[in-house]
Amino acid sequence: MTRFVFNTAATLDGFLADPDHSLTWLFDVEGGTPDAPEHADHFGAFLEGIGVTVLGSSTYEWLLRETGALEDPSAWTAAISGKPAFLFTSRDLPTPEGADLTVVRGAVEEQLAAIRERAGDRDVWVMGGGDLVGQFADADALDEIQVSVAPVTLGAGQPLLPRRLGADRLHLTGVEQRGQFAHLTYRVET
C-alpha cells in the first residue's frame, strides 16, 4: 500500500528554511547532506522505497536555483533522486528540459489518485514545503513524518509544519542519533 511520507531536516526551533527560503543553515552542519556518512545508508534505503516525489513551488524554485537544473537538466534528475515528481503550484514556472515532472494546480485531494497510480506499490516522498505537507495532513493523506533535527536555531523562517497536529494523531515510532542530528519518526493517524 502506498504511503505518503514527509522526510526532511529541520532546525531545533522547528524551521525548514530561513526567512529567505534558504537551506544554507543545513549545509553548515557537519553531516548536513543526504550523502554524508551518517545519513547515506538510511537515505539510500528510504529512496529505494519511493516511487514519486511531491513538492511545492518554493522547494522547487530553491532546487532550480541551487542545482542550475534549467541550464543542466541532468542536475534536476540528481536533485530529485531520479524519481518522477509532482509539482503543486499556482504559478507558471519553468521546467528543466526532459524532466519527469507533472505540474498540478488545485487541491491535494484532487491529485491523490494520480499520485498513487504513478507511485505504484512504492511510497510517495512529500518533500515539502511545510504548507504543502500540511495540505496532505488536512486531506488525511499523510502517513509518516521523518524529521532530522539539526543543532541550529534560526528564530524565524519557514515552519516545519504550519498545522496543528495533536498527540492523538502523532505517534513516535523511532528515535536515532545520526551524527549531529536527532532523527525522529512519527506515524500519523487520520
mmCIF file of C-alpha atoms in Angstrom:
data_model
loop_
_atom_site.group_PDB
_atom_site.id
_atom_site.type_symbol
_atom_site.label_atom_id
_atom_site.label_comp_id
_atom_site.label_asym_id
_atom_site.label_seq_id
_atom_site.Cartn_x
_atom_site.Cartn_y
_atom_site.Cartn_z
ATOM 1 C CA MET A 1 0.000 0.000 0.000
ATOM 2 C CA THR A 2 1.297 3.442 -0.948
ATOM 3 C CA ARG A 3 2.224 5.658 1.983
ATOM 4 C CA PHE A 4 2.764 9.421 1.951
ATOM 5 C CA VAL A 5 5.953 10.234 3.887
ATOM 6 C CA PHE A 6 7.345 13.637 4.816
ATOM 7 C CA ASN A 7 11.113 13.222 5.227
ATOM 8 C CA THR A 8 13.043 16.404 5.932
ATOM 9 C CA ALA A 9 15.560 18.198 8.115
ATOM 10 C CA ALA A 10 14.579 20.997 10.458
ATOM 11 C CA THR A 11 16.197 23.284 12.966
ATOM 12 C CA LEU A 12 15.884 22.710 16.689
ATOM 13 C CA ASP A 13 13.344 25.545 16.815
ATOM 14 C CA GLY A 14 11.212 23.992 14.085
ATOM 15 C CA PHE A 15 12.094 25.692 10.812
ATOM 16 C CA LEU A 16 12.691 24.127 7.384
ATOM 17 C CA ALA A 17 14.266 27.200 5.848
ATOM 18 C CA ASP A 18 15.266 30.685 6.871
ATOM 19 C CA PRO A 19 13.056 33.731 6.091
ATOM 20 C CA ASP A 20 14.636 33.895 2.589
ATOM 21 C CA HIS A 21 13.735 30.230 1.889
ATOM 22 C CA SER A 22 17.410 29.263 2.139
ATOM 23 C CA LEU A 23 18.801 25.989 3.483
ATOM 24 C CA THR A 24 22.355 27.230 3.956
ATOM 25 C CA TRP A 25 21.935 26.599 7.688
ATOM 26 C CA LEU A 26 21.627 22.876 6.936
ATOM 27 C CA PHE A 27 24.787 22.646 4.878
ATOM 28 C CA ASP A 28 26.715 24.450 7.615
ATOM 29 C CA VAL A 29 26.065 21.492 9.975
ATOM 30 C CA GLU A 30 28.591 18.672 9.876
ATOM 31 C CA GLY A 31 26.863 15.823 8.028
ATOM 32 C CA GLY A 32 24.150 18.136 6.695
ATOM 33 C CA THR A 33 23.751 16.432 3.320
ATOM 34 C CA PRO A 34 21.921 13.175 2.494
ATOM 35 C CA ASP A 35 25.139 11.620 1.191
ATOM 36 C CA ALA A 36 27.027 12.276 4.454
ATOM 37 C CA PRO A 37 28.148 9.005 6.077
ATOM 38 C CA GLU A 38 25.715 9.362 8.998
ATOM 39 C CA HIS A 39 22.747 9.583 6.590
ATOM 40 C CA ALA A 40 23.790 7.798 3.384
ATOM 41 C CA ASP A 41 22.661 4.259 4.233
ATOM 42 C CA HIS A 42 19.384 5.411 5.777
ATOM 43 C CA PHE A 43 18.609 7.858 2.991
ATOM 44 C CA GLY A 44 19.510 5.318 0.303
ATOM 45 C CA ALA A 45 17.133 2.778 1.841
ATOM 46 C CA PHE A 46 14.435 5.454 2.092
ATOM 47 C CA LEU A 47 14.845 6.362 -1.594
ATOM 48 C CA GLU A 48 14.601 2.712 -2.663
ATOM 49 C CA GLY A 49 11.050 2.658 -1.305
ATOM 50 C CA ILE A 50 9.998 5.869 -3.058
ATOM 51 C CA GLY A 51 8.081 5.848 -6.338
ATOM 52 C CA VAL A 52 7.192 9.539 -6.628
ATOM 53 C CA THR A 53 8.276 12.840 -5.123
ATOM 54 C CA VAL A 54 5.839 15.686 -4.427
ATOM 55 C CA LEU A 55 6.929 19.257 -3.830
ATOM 56 C CA GLY A 56 5.643 22.810 -3.675
ATOM 57 C CA SER A 57 6.796 25.815 -5.639
ATOM 58 C CA SER A 58 9.167 27.296 -3.026
ATOM 59 C CA THR A 59 11.046 24.000 -2.668
ATOM 60 C CA TYR A 60 11.053 23.600 -6.453
ATOM 61 C CA GLU A 61 12.415 27.106 -7.077
ATOM 62 C CA TRP A 62 15.114 26.564 -4.446
ATOM 63 C CA LEU A 63 16.162 23.329 -6.165
ATOM 64 C CA LEU A 64 16.302 25.061 -9.555
ATOM 65 C CA ARG A 65 18.469 27.877 -8.144
ATOM 66 C CA GLU A 66 20.810 25.626 -6.185
ATOM 67 C CA THR A 67 21.331 22.993 -8.883
ATOM 68 C CA GLY A 68 21.235 25.078 -12.065
ATOM 69 C CA ALA A 69 18.845 22.473 -13.473
ATOM 70 C CA LEU A 70 17.409 24.820 -16.101
ATOM 71 C CA GLU A 71 20.863 25.116 -17.662
ATOM 72 C CA ASP A 72 21.828 21.480 -16.960
ATOM 73 C CA PRO A 73 18.719 19.248 -16.975
ATOM 74 C CA SER A 74 20.712 16.287 -15.640
ATOM 75 C CA ALA A 75 21.075 18.256 -12.399
ATOM 76 C CA TRP A 76 17.286 18.007 -11.953
ATOM 77 C CA THR A 77 17.395 14.221 -12.118
ATOM 78 C CA ALA A 78 20.137 14.162 -9.471
ATOM 79 C CA ALA A 79 18.333 16.711 -7.258
ATOM 80 C CA ILE A 80 15.114 14.721 -7.289
ATOM 81 C CA SER A 81 16.950 11.400 -6.823
ATOM 82 C CA GLY A 82 15.845 10.124 -10.216
ATOM 83 C CA LYS A 83 12.179 9.929 -9.186
ATOM 84 C CA PRO A 84 9.208 11.267 -11.141
ATOM 85 C CA ALA A 85 7.780 14.333 -9.438
ATOM 86 C CA PHE A 86 4.552 16.230 -8.981
ATOM 87 C CA LEU A 87 4.871 19.998 -8.538
ATOM 88 C CA PHE A 88 1.995 21.774 -6.803
ATOM 89 C CA THR A 89 1.909 25.414 -7.868
ATOM 90 C CA SER A 90 -0.482 28.172 -8.812
ATOM 91 C CA ARG A 91 2.161 29.922 -10.935
ATOM 92 C CA ASP A 92 3.716 29.290 -14.320
ATOM 93 C CA LEU A 93 7.251 28.097 -13.590
ATOM 94 C CA PRO A 94 9.998 26.989 -15.958
ATOM 95 C CA THR A 95 10.801 23.272 -16.082
ATOM 96 C CA PRO A 96 14.076 21.562 -16.934
ATOM 97 C CA GLU A 97 14.120 20.037 -20.379
ATOM 98 C CA GLY A 98 13.083 16.380 -20.302
ATOM 99 C CA ALA A 99 12.178 16.443 -16.594
ATOM 100 C CA ASP A 100 9.722 13.774 -15.453
ATOM 101 C CA LEU A 101 7.657 16.467 -13.770
ATOM 102 C CA THR A 102 3.879 16.751 -13.609
ATOM 103 C CA VAL A 103 2.750 20.285 -12.793
ATOM 104 C CA VAL A 104 -0.581 20.340 -10.941
ATOM 105 C CA ARG A 105 -2.862 23.056 -9.629
ATOM 106 C CA GLY A 106 -5.629 22.897 -7.106
ATOM 107 C CA ALA A 107 -6.382 20.864 -4.037
ATOM 108 C CA VAL A 108 -4.240 17.951 -2.920
ATOM 109 C CA GLU A 109 -7.363 15.747 -2.734
ATOM 110 C CA GLU A 110 -7.874 16.176 -6.488
ATOM 111 C CA GLN A 111 -4.413 14.758 -7.247
ATOM 112 C CA LEU A 112 -4.181 11.846 -4.798
ATOM 113 C CA ALA A 113 -5.381 9.162 -7.228
ATOM 114 C CA ALA A 114 -2.898 10.233 -9.925
ATOM 115 C CA ILE A 115 -0.030 10.399 -7.418
ATOM 116 C CA ARG A 116 -0.845 6.952 -6.008
ATOM 117 C CA GLU A 117 -1.111 5.489 -9.501
ATOM 118 C CA ARG A 118 2.270 6.920 -10.507
ATOM 119 C CA ALA A 119 3.890 5.662 -7.278
ATOM 120 C CA GLY A 120 2.695 2.120 -7.953
ATOM 121 C CA ASP A 121 3.438 -0.087 -4.962
ATOM 122 C CA ARG A 122 6.020 2.371 -3.588
ATOM 123 C CA ASP A 123 5.767 5.297 -1.208
ATOM 124 C CA VAL A 124 5.382 8.985 -2.014
ATOM 125 C CA TRP A 125 8.016 11.367 -0.672
ATOM 126 C CA VAL A 126 6.245 14.585 0.247
ATOM 127 C CA MET A 127 9.408 16.643 0.004
ATOM 128 C CA GLY A 128 7.897 19.943 1.072
ATOM 129 C CA GLY A 129 7.454 22.680 1.918
ATOM 130 C CA GLY A 130 5.656 22.702 5.195
ATOM 131 C CA ASP A 131 2.414 24.210 3.924
ATOM 132 C CA LEU A 132 2.103 21.560 1.196
ATOM 133 C CA VAL A 133 2.733 18.851 3.785
ATOM 134 C CA GLY A 134 0.015 20.465 5.893
ATOM 135 C CA GLN A 135 -2.373 20.196 2.958
ATOM 136 C CA PHE A 136 -1.660 16.455 2.757
ATOM 137 C CA ALA A 137 -2.324 16.185 6.505
ATOM 138 C CA ASP A 138 -5.576 18.136 6.066
ATOM 139 C CA ALA A 139 -6.595 15.634 3.367
ATOM 140 C CA ASP A 140 -5.792 12.674 5.680
ATOM 141 C CA ALA A 141 -3.094 11.687 3.197
ATOM 142 C CA LEU A 142 -0.003 11.907 5.369
ATOM 143 C CA ASP A 143 1.099 8.607 6.870
ATOM 144 C CA GLU A 144 4.530 9.322 8.338
ATOM 145 C CA ILE A 145 6.769 12.209 9.311
ATOM 146 C CA GLN A 146 10.523 11.709 9.452
ATOM 147 C CA VAL A 147 12.492 14.725 10.622
ATOM 148 C CA SER A 148 16.218 15.034 11.226
ATOM 149 C CA VAL A 149 16.570 17.771 13.841
ATOM 150 C CA ALA A 150 19.746 19.809 13.420
ATOM 151 C CA PRO A 151 21.675 21.596 16.182
ATOM 152 C CA VAL A 152 20.732 25.006 14.783
ATOM 153 C CA THR A 153 18.179 27.650 15.741
ATOM 154 C CA LEU A 154 17.037 30.371 13.346
ATOM 155 C CA GLY A 155 14.483 32.298 15.383
ATOM 156 C CA ALA A 156 12.342 32.790 12.264
ATOM 157 C CA GLY A 157 11.719 31.204 8.920
ATOM 158 C CA GLN A 158 9.534 28.662 7.158
ATOM 159 C CA PRO A 159 7.924 26.374 9.768
ATOM 160 C CA LEU A 160 8.303 22.608 9.688
ATOM 161 C CA LEU A 161 4.549 22.031 9.574
ATOM 162 C CA PRO A 162 2.254 25.041 9.894
ATOM 163 C CA ARG A 163 -0.685 22.968 11.123
ATOM 164 C CA ARG A 164 -1.855 21.765 14.491
ATOM 165 C CA LEU A 165 -1.491 18.001 14.785
ATOM 166 C CA GLY A 166 -2.194 16.751 18.292
ATOM 167 C CA ALA A 167 -0.704 13.839 20.197
ATOM 168 C CA ASP A 168 -3.798 11.820 19.241
ATOM 169 C CA ARG A 169 -2.553 11.911 15.614
ATOM 170 C CA LEU A 170 1.232 11.682 16.032
ATOM 171 C CA HIS A 171 2.799 8.517 17.436
ATOM 172 C CA LEU A 172 6.557 8.301 17.897
ATOM 173 C CA THR A 173 7.882 5.117 16.301
ATOM 174 C CA GLY A 174 11.620 5.785 16.100
ATOM 175 C CA VAL A 175 14.463 7.864 17.521
ATOM 176 C CA GLU A 176 18.034 7.655 16.226
ATOM 177 C CA GLN A 177 21.170 9.710 16.546
ATOM 178 C CA ARG A 178 22.716 10.354 13.132
ATOM 179 C CA GLY A 179 25.873 12.326 13.762
ATOM 180 C CA GLN A 180 24.806 15.781 14.920
ATOM 181 C CA PHE A 181 21.152 15.072 14.056
ATOM 182 C CA ALA A 182 18.311 13.501 16.039
ATOM 183 C CA HIS A 183 16.190 11.563 13.535
ATOM 184 C CA LEU A 184 12.572 11.234 14.687
ATOM 185 C CA THR A 185 9.874 9.124 13.029
ATOM 186 C CA TYR A 186 6.165 9.606 13.712
ATOM 187 C CA ARG A 187 3.209 7.623 12.407
ATOM 188 C CA VAL A 188 0.363 9.987 11.518
ATOM 189 C CA GLU A 189 -3.151 8.800 12.366
ATOM 190 C CA THR A 190 -6.130 10.038 10.368
#
